[in-house]
PDB file of C-alpha atoms and ligand atoms in Angstrom:
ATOM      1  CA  UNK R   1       0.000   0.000   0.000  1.00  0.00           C
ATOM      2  CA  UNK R   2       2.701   2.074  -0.616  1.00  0.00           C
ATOM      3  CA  UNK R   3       2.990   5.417  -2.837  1.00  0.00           C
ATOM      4  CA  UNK R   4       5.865   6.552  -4.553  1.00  0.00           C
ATOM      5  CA  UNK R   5       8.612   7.658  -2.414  1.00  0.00           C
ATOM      6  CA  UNK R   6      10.206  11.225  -2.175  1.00  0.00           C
ATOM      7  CA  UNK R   7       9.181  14.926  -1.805  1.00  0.00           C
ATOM      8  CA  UNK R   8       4.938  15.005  -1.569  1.00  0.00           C
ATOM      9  CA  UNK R   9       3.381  18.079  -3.196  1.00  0.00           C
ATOM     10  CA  UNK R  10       1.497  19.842  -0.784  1.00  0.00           C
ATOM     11  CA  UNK R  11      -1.842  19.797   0.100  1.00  0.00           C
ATOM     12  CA  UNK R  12      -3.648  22.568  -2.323  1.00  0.00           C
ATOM     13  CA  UNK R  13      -6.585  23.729  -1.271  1.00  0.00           C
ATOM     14  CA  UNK R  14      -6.697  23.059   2.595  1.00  0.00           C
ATOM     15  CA  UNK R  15     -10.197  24.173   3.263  1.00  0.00           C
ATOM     16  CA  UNK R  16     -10.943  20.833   1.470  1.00  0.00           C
ATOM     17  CA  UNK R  17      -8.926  19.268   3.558  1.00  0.00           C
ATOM     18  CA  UNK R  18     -10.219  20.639   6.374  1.00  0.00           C
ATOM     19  CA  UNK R  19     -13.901  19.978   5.521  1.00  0.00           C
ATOM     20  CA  UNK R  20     -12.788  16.194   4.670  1.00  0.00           C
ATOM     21  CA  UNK R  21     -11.669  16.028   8.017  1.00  0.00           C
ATOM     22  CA  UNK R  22     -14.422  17.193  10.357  1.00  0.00           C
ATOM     23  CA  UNK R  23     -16.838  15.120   7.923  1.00  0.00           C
ATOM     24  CA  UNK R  24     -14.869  12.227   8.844  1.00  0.00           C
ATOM     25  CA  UNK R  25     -15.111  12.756  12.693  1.00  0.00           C
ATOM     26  CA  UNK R  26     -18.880  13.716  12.770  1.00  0.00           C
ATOM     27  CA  UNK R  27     -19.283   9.647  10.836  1.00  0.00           C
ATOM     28  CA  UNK R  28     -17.047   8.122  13.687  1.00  0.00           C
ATOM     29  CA  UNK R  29     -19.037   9.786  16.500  1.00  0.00           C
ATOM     30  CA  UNK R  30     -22.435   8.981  14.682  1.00  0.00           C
ATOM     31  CA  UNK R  31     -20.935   5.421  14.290  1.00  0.00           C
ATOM     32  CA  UNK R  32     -19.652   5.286  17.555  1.00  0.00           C
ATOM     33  CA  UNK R  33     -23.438   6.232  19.008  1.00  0.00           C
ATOM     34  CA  UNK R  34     -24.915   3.591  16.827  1.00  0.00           C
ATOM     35  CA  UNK R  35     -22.773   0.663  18.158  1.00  0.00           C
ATOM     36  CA  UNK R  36     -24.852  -0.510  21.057  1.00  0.00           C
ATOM     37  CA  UNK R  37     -26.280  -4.385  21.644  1.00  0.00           C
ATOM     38  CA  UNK R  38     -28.114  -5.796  19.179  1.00  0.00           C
ATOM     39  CA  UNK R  39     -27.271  -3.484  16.450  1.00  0.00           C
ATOM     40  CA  UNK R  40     -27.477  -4.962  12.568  1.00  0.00           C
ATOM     41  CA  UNK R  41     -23.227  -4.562  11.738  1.00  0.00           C
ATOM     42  CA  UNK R  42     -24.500  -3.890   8.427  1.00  0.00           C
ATOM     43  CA  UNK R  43     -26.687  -1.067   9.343  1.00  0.00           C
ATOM     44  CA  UNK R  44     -23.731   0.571  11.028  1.00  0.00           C
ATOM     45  CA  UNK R  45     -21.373   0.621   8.131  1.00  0.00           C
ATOM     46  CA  UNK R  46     -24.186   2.226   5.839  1.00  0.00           C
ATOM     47  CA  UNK R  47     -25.115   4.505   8.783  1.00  0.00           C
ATOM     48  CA  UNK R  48     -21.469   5.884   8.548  1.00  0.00           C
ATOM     49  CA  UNK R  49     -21.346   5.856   4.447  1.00  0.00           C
ATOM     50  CA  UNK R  50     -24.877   7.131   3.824  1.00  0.00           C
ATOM     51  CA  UNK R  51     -23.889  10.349   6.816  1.00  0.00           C
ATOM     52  CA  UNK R  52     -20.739  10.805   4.342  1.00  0.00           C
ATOM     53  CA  UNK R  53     -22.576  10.732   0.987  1.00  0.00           C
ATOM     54  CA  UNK R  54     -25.049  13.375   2.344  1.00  0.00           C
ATOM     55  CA  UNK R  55     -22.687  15.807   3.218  1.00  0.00           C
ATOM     56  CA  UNK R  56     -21.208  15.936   0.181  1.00  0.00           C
ATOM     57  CA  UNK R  57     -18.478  13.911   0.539  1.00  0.00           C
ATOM     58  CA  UNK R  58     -17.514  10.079  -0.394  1.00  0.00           C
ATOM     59  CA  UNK R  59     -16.321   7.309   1.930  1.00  0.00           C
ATOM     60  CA  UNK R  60     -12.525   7.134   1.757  1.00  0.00           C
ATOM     61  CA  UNK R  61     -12.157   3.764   2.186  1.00  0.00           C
ATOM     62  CA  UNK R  62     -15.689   0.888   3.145  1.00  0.00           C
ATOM     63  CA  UNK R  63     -16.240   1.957   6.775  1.00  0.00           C
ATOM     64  CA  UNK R  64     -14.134  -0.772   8.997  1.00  0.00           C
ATOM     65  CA  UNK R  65     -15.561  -3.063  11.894  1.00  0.00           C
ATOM     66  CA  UNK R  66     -13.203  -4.836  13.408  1.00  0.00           C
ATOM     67  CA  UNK R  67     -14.436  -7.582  16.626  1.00  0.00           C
ATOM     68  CA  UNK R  68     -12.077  -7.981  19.383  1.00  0.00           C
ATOM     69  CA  UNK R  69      -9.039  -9.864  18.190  1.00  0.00           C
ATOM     70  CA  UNK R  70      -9.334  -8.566  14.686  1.00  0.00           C
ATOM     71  CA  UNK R  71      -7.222  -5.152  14.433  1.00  0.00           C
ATOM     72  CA  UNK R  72      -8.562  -3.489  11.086  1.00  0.00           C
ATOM     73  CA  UNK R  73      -9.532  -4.329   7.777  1.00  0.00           C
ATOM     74  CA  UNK R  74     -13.292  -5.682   7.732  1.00  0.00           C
ATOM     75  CA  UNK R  75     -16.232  -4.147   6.508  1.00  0.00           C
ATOM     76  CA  UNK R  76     -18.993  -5.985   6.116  1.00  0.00           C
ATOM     77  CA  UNK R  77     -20.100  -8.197   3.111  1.00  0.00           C
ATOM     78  CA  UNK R  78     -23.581  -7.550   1.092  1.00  0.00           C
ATOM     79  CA  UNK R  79     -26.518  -8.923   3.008  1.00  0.00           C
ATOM     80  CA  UNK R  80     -24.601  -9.571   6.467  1.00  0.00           C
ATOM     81  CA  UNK R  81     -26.520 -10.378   9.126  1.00  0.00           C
ATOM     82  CA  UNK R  82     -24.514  -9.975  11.931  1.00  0.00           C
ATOM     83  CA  UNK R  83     -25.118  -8.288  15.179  1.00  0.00           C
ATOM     84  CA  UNK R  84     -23.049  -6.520  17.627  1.00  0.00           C
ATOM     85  CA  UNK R  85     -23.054  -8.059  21.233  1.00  0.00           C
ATOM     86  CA  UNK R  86     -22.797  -6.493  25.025  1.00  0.00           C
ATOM     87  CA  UNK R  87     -18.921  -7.046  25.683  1.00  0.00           C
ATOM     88  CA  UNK R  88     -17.652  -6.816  22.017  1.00  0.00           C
ATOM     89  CA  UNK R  89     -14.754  -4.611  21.369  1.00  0.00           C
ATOM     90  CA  UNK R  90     -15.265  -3.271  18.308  1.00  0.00           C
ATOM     91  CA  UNK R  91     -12.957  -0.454  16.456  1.00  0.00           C
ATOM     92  CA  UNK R  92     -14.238   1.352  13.911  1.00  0.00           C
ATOM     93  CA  UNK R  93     -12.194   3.477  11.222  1.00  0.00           C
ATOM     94  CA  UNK R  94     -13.990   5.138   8.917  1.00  0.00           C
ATOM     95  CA  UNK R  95     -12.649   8.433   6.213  1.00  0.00           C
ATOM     96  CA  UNK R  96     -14.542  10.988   3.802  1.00  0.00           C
ATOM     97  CA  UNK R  97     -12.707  12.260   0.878  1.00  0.00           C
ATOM     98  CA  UNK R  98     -13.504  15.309  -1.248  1.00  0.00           C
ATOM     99  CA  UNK R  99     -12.011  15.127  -4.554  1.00  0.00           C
ATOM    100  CA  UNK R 100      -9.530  13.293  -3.257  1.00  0.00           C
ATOM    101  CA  UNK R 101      -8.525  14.951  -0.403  1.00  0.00           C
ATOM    102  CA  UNK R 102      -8.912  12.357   2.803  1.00  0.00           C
ATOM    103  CA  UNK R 103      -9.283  11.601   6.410  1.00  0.00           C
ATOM    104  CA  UNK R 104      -8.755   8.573   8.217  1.00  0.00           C
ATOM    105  CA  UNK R 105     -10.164   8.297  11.921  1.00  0.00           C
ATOM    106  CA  UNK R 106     -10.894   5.689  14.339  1.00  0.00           C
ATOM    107  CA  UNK R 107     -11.745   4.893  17.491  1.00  0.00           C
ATOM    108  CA  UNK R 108     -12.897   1.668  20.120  1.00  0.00           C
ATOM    109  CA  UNK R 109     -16.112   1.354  21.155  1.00  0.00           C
ATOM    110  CA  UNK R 110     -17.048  -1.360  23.901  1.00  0.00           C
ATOM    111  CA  UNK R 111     -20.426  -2.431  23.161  1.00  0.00           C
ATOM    112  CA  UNK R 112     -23.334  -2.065  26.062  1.00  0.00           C
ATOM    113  CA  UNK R 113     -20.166  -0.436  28.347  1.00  0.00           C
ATOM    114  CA  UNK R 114     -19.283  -2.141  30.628  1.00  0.00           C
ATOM    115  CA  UNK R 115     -15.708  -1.361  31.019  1.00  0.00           C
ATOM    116  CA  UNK R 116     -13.606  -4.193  30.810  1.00  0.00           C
ATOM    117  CA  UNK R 117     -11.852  -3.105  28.193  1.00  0.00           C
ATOM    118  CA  UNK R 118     -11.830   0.135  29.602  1.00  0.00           C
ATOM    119  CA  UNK R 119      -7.605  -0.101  29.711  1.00  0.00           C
ATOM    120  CA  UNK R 120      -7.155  -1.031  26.794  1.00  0.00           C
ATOM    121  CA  UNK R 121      -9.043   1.548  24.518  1.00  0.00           C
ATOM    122  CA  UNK R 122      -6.917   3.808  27.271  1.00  0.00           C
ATOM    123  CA  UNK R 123      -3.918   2.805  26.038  1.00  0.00           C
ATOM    124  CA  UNK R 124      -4.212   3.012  22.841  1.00  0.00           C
ATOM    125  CA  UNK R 125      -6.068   6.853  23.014  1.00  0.00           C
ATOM    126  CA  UNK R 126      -3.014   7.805  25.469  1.00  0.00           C
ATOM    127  CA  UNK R 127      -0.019   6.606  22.823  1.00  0.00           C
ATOM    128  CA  UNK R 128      -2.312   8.547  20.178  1.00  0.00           C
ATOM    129  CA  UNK R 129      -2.083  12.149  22.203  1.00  0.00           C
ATOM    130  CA  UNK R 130       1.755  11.330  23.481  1.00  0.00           C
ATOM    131  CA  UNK R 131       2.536  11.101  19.580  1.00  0.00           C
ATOM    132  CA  UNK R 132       0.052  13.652  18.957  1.00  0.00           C
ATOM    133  CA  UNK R 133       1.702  16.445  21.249  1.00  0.00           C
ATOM    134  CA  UNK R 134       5.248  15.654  19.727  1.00  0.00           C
ATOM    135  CA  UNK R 135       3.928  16.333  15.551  1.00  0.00           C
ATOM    136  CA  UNK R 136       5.421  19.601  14.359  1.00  0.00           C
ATOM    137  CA  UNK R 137       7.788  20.123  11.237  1.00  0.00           C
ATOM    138  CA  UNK R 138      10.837  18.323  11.688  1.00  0.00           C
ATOM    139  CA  UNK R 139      10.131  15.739  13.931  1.00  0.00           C
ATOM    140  CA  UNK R 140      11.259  11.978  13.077  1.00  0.00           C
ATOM    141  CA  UNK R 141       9.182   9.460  12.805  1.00  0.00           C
ATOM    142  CA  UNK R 142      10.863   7.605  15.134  1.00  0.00           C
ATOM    143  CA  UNK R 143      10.853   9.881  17.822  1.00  0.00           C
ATOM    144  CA  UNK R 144       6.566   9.395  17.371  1.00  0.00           C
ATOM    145  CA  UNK R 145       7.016   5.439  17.492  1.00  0.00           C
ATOM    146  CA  UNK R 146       9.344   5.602  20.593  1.00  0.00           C
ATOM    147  CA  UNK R 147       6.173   8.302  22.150  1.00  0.00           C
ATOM    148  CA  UNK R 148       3.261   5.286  20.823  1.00  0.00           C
ATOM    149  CA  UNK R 149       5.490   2.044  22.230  1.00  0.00           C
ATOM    150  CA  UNK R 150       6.541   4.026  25.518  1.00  0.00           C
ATOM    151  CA  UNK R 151       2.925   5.350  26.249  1.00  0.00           C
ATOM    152  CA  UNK R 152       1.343   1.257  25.413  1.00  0.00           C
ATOM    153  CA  UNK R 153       3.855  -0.538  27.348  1.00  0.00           C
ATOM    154  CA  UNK R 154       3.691   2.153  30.479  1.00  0.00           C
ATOM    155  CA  UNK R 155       0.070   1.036  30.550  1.00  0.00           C
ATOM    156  CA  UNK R 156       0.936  -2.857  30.569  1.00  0.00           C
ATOM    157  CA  UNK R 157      -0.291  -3.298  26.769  1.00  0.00           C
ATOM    158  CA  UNK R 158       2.041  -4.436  23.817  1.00  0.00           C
ATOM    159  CA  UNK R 159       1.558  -2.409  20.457  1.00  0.00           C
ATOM    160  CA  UNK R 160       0.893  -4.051  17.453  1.00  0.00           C
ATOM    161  CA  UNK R 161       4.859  -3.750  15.635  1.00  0.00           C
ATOM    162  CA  UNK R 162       3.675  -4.493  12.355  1.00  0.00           C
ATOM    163  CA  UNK R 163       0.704  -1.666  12.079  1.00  0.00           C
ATOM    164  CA  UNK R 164       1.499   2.009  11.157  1.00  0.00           C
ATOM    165  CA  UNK R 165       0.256   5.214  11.298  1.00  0.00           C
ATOM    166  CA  UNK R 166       0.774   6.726   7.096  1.00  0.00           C
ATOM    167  CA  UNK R 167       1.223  10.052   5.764  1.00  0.00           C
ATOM    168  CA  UNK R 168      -1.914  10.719   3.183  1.00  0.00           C
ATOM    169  CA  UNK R 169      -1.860  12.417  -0.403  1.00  0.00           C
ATOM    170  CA  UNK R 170      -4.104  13.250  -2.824  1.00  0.00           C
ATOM    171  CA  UNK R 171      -6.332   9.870  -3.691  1.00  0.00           C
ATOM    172  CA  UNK R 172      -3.483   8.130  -1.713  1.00  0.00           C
ATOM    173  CA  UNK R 173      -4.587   6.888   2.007  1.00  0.00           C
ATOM    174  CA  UNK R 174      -0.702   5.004   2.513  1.00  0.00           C
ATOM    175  CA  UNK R 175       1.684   7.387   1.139  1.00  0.00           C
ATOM    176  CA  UNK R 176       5.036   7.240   1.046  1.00  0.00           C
ATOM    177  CA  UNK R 177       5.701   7.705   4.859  1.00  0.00           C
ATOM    178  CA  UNK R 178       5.255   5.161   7.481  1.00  0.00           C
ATOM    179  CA  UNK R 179       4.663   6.081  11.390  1.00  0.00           C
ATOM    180  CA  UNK R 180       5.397   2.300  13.203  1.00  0.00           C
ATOM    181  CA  UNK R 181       3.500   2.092  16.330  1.00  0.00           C
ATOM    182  CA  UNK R 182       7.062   0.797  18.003  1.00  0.00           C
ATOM    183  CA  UNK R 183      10.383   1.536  17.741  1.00  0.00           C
ATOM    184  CA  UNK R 184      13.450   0.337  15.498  1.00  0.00           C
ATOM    185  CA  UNK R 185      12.317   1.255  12.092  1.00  0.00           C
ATOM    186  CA  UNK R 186      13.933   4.054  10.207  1.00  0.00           C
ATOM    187  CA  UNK R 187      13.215   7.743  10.371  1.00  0.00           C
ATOM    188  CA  UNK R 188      12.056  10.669   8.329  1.00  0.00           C
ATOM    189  CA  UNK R 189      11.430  13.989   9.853  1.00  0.00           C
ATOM    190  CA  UNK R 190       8.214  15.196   8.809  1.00  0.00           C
ATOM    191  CA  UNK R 191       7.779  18.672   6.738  1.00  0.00           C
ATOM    192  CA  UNK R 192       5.090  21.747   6.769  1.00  0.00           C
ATOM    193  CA  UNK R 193       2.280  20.897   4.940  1.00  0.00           C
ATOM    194  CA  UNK R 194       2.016  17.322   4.988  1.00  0.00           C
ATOM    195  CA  UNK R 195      -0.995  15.389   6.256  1.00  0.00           C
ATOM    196  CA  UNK R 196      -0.473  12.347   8.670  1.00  0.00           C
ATOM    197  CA  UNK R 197      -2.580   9.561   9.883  1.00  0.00           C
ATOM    198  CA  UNK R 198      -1.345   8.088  13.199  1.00  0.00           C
ATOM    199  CA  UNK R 199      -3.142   5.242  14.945  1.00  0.00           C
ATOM    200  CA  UNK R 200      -1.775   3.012  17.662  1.00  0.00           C
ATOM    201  CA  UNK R 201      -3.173  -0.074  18.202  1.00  0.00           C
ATOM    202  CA  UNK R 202      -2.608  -1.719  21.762  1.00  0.00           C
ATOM    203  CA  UNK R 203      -3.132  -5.108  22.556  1.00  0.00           C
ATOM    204  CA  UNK R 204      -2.837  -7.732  25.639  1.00  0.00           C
ATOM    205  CA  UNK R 205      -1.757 -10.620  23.240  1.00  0.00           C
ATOM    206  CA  UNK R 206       1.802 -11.383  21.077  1.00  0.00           C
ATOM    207  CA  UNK R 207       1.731  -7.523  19.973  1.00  0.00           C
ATOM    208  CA  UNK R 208       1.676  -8.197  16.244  1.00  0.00           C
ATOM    209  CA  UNK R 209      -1.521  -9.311  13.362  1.00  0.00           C
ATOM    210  CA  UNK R 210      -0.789 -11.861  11.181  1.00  0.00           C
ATOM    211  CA  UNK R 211      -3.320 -12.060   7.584  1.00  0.00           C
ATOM    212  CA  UNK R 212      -7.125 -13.467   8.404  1.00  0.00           C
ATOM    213  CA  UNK R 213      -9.372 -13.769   5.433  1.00  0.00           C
ATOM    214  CA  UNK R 214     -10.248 -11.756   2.906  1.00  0.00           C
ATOM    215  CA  UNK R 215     -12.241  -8.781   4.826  1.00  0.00           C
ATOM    216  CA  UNK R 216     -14.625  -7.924   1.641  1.00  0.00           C
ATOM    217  CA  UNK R 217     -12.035  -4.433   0.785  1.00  0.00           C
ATOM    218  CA  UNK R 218     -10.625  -4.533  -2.502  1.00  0.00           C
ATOM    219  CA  UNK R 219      -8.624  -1.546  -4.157  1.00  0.00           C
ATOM    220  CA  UNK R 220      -7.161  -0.845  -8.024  1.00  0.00           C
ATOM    221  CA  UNK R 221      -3.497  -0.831  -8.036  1.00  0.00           C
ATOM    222  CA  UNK R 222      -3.703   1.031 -11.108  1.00  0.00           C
ATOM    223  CA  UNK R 223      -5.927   1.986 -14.098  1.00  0.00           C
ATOM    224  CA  UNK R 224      -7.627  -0.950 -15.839  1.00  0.00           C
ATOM    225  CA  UNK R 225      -7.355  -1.239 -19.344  1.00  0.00           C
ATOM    226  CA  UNK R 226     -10.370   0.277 -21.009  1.00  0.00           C
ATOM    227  CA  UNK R 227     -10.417  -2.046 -24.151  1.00  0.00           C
ATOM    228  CA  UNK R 228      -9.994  -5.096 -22.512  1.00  0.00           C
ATOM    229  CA  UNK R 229     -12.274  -4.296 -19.171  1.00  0.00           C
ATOM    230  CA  UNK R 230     -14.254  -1.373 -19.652  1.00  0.00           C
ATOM    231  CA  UNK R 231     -17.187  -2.422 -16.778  1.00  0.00           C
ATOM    232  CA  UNK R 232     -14.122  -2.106 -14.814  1.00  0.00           C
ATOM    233  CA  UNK R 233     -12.395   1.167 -16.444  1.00  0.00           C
ATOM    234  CA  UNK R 234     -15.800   2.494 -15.032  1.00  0.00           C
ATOM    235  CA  UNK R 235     -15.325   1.510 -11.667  1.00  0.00           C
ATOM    236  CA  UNK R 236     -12.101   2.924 -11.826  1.00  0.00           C
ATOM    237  CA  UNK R 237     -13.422   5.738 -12.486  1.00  0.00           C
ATOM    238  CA  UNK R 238     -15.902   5.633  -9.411  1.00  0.00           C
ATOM    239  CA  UNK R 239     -13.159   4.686  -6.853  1.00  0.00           C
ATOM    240  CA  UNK R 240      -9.424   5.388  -8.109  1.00  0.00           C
ATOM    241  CA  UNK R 241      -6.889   4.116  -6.444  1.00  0.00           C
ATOM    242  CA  UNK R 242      -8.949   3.948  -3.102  1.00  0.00           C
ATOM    243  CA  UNK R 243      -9.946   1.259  -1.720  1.00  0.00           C
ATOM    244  CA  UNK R 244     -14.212  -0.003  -1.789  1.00  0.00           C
ATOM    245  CA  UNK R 245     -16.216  -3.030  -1.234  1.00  0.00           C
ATOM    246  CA  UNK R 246     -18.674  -5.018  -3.092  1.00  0.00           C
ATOM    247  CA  UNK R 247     -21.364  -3.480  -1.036  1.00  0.00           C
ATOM    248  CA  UNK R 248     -21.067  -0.689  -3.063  1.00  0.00           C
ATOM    249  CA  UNK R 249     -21.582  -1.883  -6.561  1.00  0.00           C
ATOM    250  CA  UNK R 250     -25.480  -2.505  -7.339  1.00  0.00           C
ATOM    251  CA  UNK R 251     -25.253  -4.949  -9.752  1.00  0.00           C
ATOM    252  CA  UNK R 252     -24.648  -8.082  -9.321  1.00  0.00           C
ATOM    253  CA  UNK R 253     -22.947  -9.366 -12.718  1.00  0.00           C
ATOM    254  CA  UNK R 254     -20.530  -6.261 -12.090  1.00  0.00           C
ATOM    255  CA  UNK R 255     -19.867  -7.638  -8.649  1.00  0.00           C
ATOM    256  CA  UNK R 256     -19.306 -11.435 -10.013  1.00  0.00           C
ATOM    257  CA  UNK R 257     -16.836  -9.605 -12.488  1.00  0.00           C
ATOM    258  CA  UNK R 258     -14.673  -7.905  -9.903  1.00  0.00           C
ATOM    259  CA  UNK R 259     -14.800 -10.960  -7.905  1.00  0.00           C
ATOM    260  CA  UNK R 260     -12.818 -13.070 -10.640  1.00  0.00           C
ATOM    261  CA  UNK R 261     -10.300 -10.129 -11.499  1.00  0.00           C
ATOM    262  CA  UNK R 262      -9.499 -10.134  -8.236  1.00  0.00           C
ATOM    263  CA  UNK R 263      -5.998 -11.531  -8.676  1.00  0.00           C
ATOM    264  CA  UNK R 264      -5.424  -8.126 -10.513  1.00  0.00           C
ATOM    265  CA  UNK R 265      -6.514  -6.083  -7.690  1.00  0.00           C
ATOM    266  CA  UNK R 266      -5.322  -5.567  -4.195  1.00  0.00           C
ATOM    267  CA  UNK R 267      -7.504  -7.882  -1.492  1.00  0.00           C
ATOM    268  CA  UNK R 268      -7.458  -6.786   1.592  1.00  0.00           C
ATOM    269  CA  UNK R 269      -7.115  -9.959   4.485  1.00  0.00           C
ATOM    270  CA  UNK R 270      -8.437  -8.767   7.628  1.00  0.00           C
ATOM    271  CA  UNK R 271      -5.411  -8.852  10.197  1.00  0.00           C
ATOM    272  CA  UNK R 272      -5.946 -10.656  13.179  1.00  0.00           C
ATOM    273  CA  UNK R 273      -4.169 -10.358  16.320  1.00  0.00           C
ATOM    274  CA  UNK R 274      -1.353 -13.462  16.051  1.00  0.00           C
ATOM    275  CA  UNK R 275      -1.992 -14.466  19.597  1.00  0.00           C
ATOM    276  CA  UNK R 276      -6.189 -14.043  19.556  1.00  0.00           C
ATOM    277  CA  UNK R 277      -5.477 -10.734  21.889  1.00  0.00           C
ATOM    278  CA  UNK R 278      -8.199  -7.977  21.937  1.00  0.00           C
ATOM    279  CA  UNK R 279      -7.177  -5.149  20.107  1.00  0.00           C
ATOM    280  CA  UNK R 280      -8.110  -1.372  20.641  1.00  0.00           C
ATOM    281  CA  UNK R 281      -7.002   1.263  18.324  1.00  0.00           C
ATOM    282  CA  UNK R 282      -7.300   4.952  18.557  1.00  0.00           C
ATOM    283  CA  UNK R 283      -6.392   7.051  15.107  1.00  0.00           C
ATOM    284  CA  UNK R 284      -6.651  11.114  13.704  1.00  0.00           C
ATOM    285  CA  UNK R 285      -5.716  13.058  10.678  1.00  0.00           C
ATOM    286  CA  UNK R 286      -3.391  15.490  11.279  1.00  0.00           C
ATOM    287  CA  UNK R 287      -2.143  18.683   9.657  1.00  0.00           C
ATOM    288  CA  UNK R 288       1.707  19.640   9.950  1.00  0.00           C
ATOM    289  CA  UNK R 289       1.688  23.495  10.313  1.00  0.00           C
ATOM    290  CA  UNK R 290       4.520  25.916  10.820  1.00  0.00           C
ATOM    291  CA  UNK R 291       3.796  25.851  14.192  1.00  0.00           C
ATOM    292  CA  UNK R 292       3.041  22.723  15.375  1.00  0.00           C
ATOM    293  CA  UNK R 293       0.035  20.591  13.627  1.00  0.00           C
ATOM    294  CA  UNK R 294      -4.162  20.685  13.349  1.00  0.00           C
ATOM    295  CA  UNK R 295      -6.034  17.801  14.062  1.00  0.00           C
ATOM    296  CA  UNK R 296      -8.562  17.352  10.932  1.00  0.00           C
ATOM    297  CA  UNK R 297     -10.513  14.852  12.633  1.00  0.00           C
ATOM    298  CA  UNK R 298     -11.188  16.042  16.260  1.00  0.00           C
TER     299      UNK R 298
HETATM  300 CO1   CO Y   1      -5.191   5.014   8.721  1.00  0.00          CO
END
């Protein structure tokens, strides 16, 4: 899910940014209210889309609802019937774009309360703000792992090595930049201008996801060829390089289509925590600014 490496342009047109970013965060807190017992996991992912699409923006990315162990990566399939249980810990990461422009948020919702996760989702939301309070031009990566791995372990959690926080461009949710949520990986110091997701995950098991099944997210790699695929030249059209779900193509020869190219697109496996530990994650878009950063998903 990389981009191509070296020197981003910058974000034109921030107010687009901007308004990507607080439509993101106003579709996590409406999904967050909507995850109680006995809610339809289907209805919550359109909930979340449908709150996008009418404020004039698109979904980013198929909202994400991930149960306990699993970390990221599922959205649910067309006609799911499942439903969300007291106790289940369930993270949900959802983005808007405008024309490109993105924001990636996320957050851990225990469902019914309860609080016995209650450390957990801590400890993820804490590594978040240590990182958070350290992002200002110039700072290395690193130094924002070390912040993530130090704030997760002080709380007795383990992060999960293998997951990053990513800087965003244009149309690209993984740029070029990783942000590891633990330390040991190699640094770049972060510039005015850009736009960076971070988002620890925390975990009481091996501290590391390993590749589940296919979580129903798909995404082009690159443009299809138009003589040899045009159904899917349209899609292209519809989605980019971003990455969308089958729930979001009416018909159903279309969808039978995509599912046999599939070897020519990127599948997304839902990553599950290697040692079946719970998983909370906490993520926001951020800004870099001359003085410091803004948070584009409060
Ligand atoms: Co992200």
């Amino acid at each position: 899910m990389r981009g191509p490496r070296g020197e981003p342009p910058p974000p034109r047109d921030l107010d687009r940014w901007r308004r990507a970013g607080r439509i993101g965060a106003a579709a996590r807190e409406l999904g967050e209210s909507l995850l109680v017992p006995g809610a339809s996991r289907l209805e919550v992912a359109e909930a979340v889309e449908t709150y996008i699409r009418r404020e004039g923006a698109l979904p980013a990315f198929p909202a994400n609802l991930s149960i306990d162990e699993e970390a990221a990566h599922f959205t649910p399939p067309p006609g799911d019937s499942r439903r969300f249980a007291k106790g289940e810990l369930v993270k949900l990461d959802v983005g808007a774009h405008l024309d490109g422009a993105i924001s990636d948020t996320a957050t851990t919702v225990e469902v019914g309360g309860g609080g016995r996760h209650a450390a957990l989702r801590q400890a993820s939301r804490s590594a978040l703000e240590a990182a958070s309070a350290l992002l200002r031009p110039g700072v290395g990566t690193r130094e924002l792992s070390d912040a993530i791995e130090r704030a997760i372990r002080s709380q007795g959690y383990r992060p999960v090595e293998n997951l990053s926080g990513h800087t965003i461009e244009e149309y690209l949710l993984h740029a070029g930049t990783s942000i590891p949520n633990a330390s040991g990986f190699s640094s770049r110091e972060l510039r005015s201008g850009e736009v960076v997701a971070i988002e620890p995950f925390a975990t009481g098991g091996g501290g590391a996801v390993g590749n589940g099944p296919f979580g129903n997210i798909l995404r082009f790699r690159e443009a299809p060829d138009p003589e040899r695929a045009p159904e899917l030249s349209e899609l292209y059209g519809r989605f980019r390089t971003l990455p969308f779900c089958l729930r979001w193509i009416d018909d159903e020869a279309l969808r039978a289509r995509v599912l046999r190219e599939r070897k020519r697109l990127q599948t997304y496996p839902v990553f599950v925590e290697v040692r079946g530990g719970y998983v909370s994650q906490a993520e926001r878009t951020f800004l870099l600014t001359e003085e410091g950063c803004e948070v584009l998903t409060p």
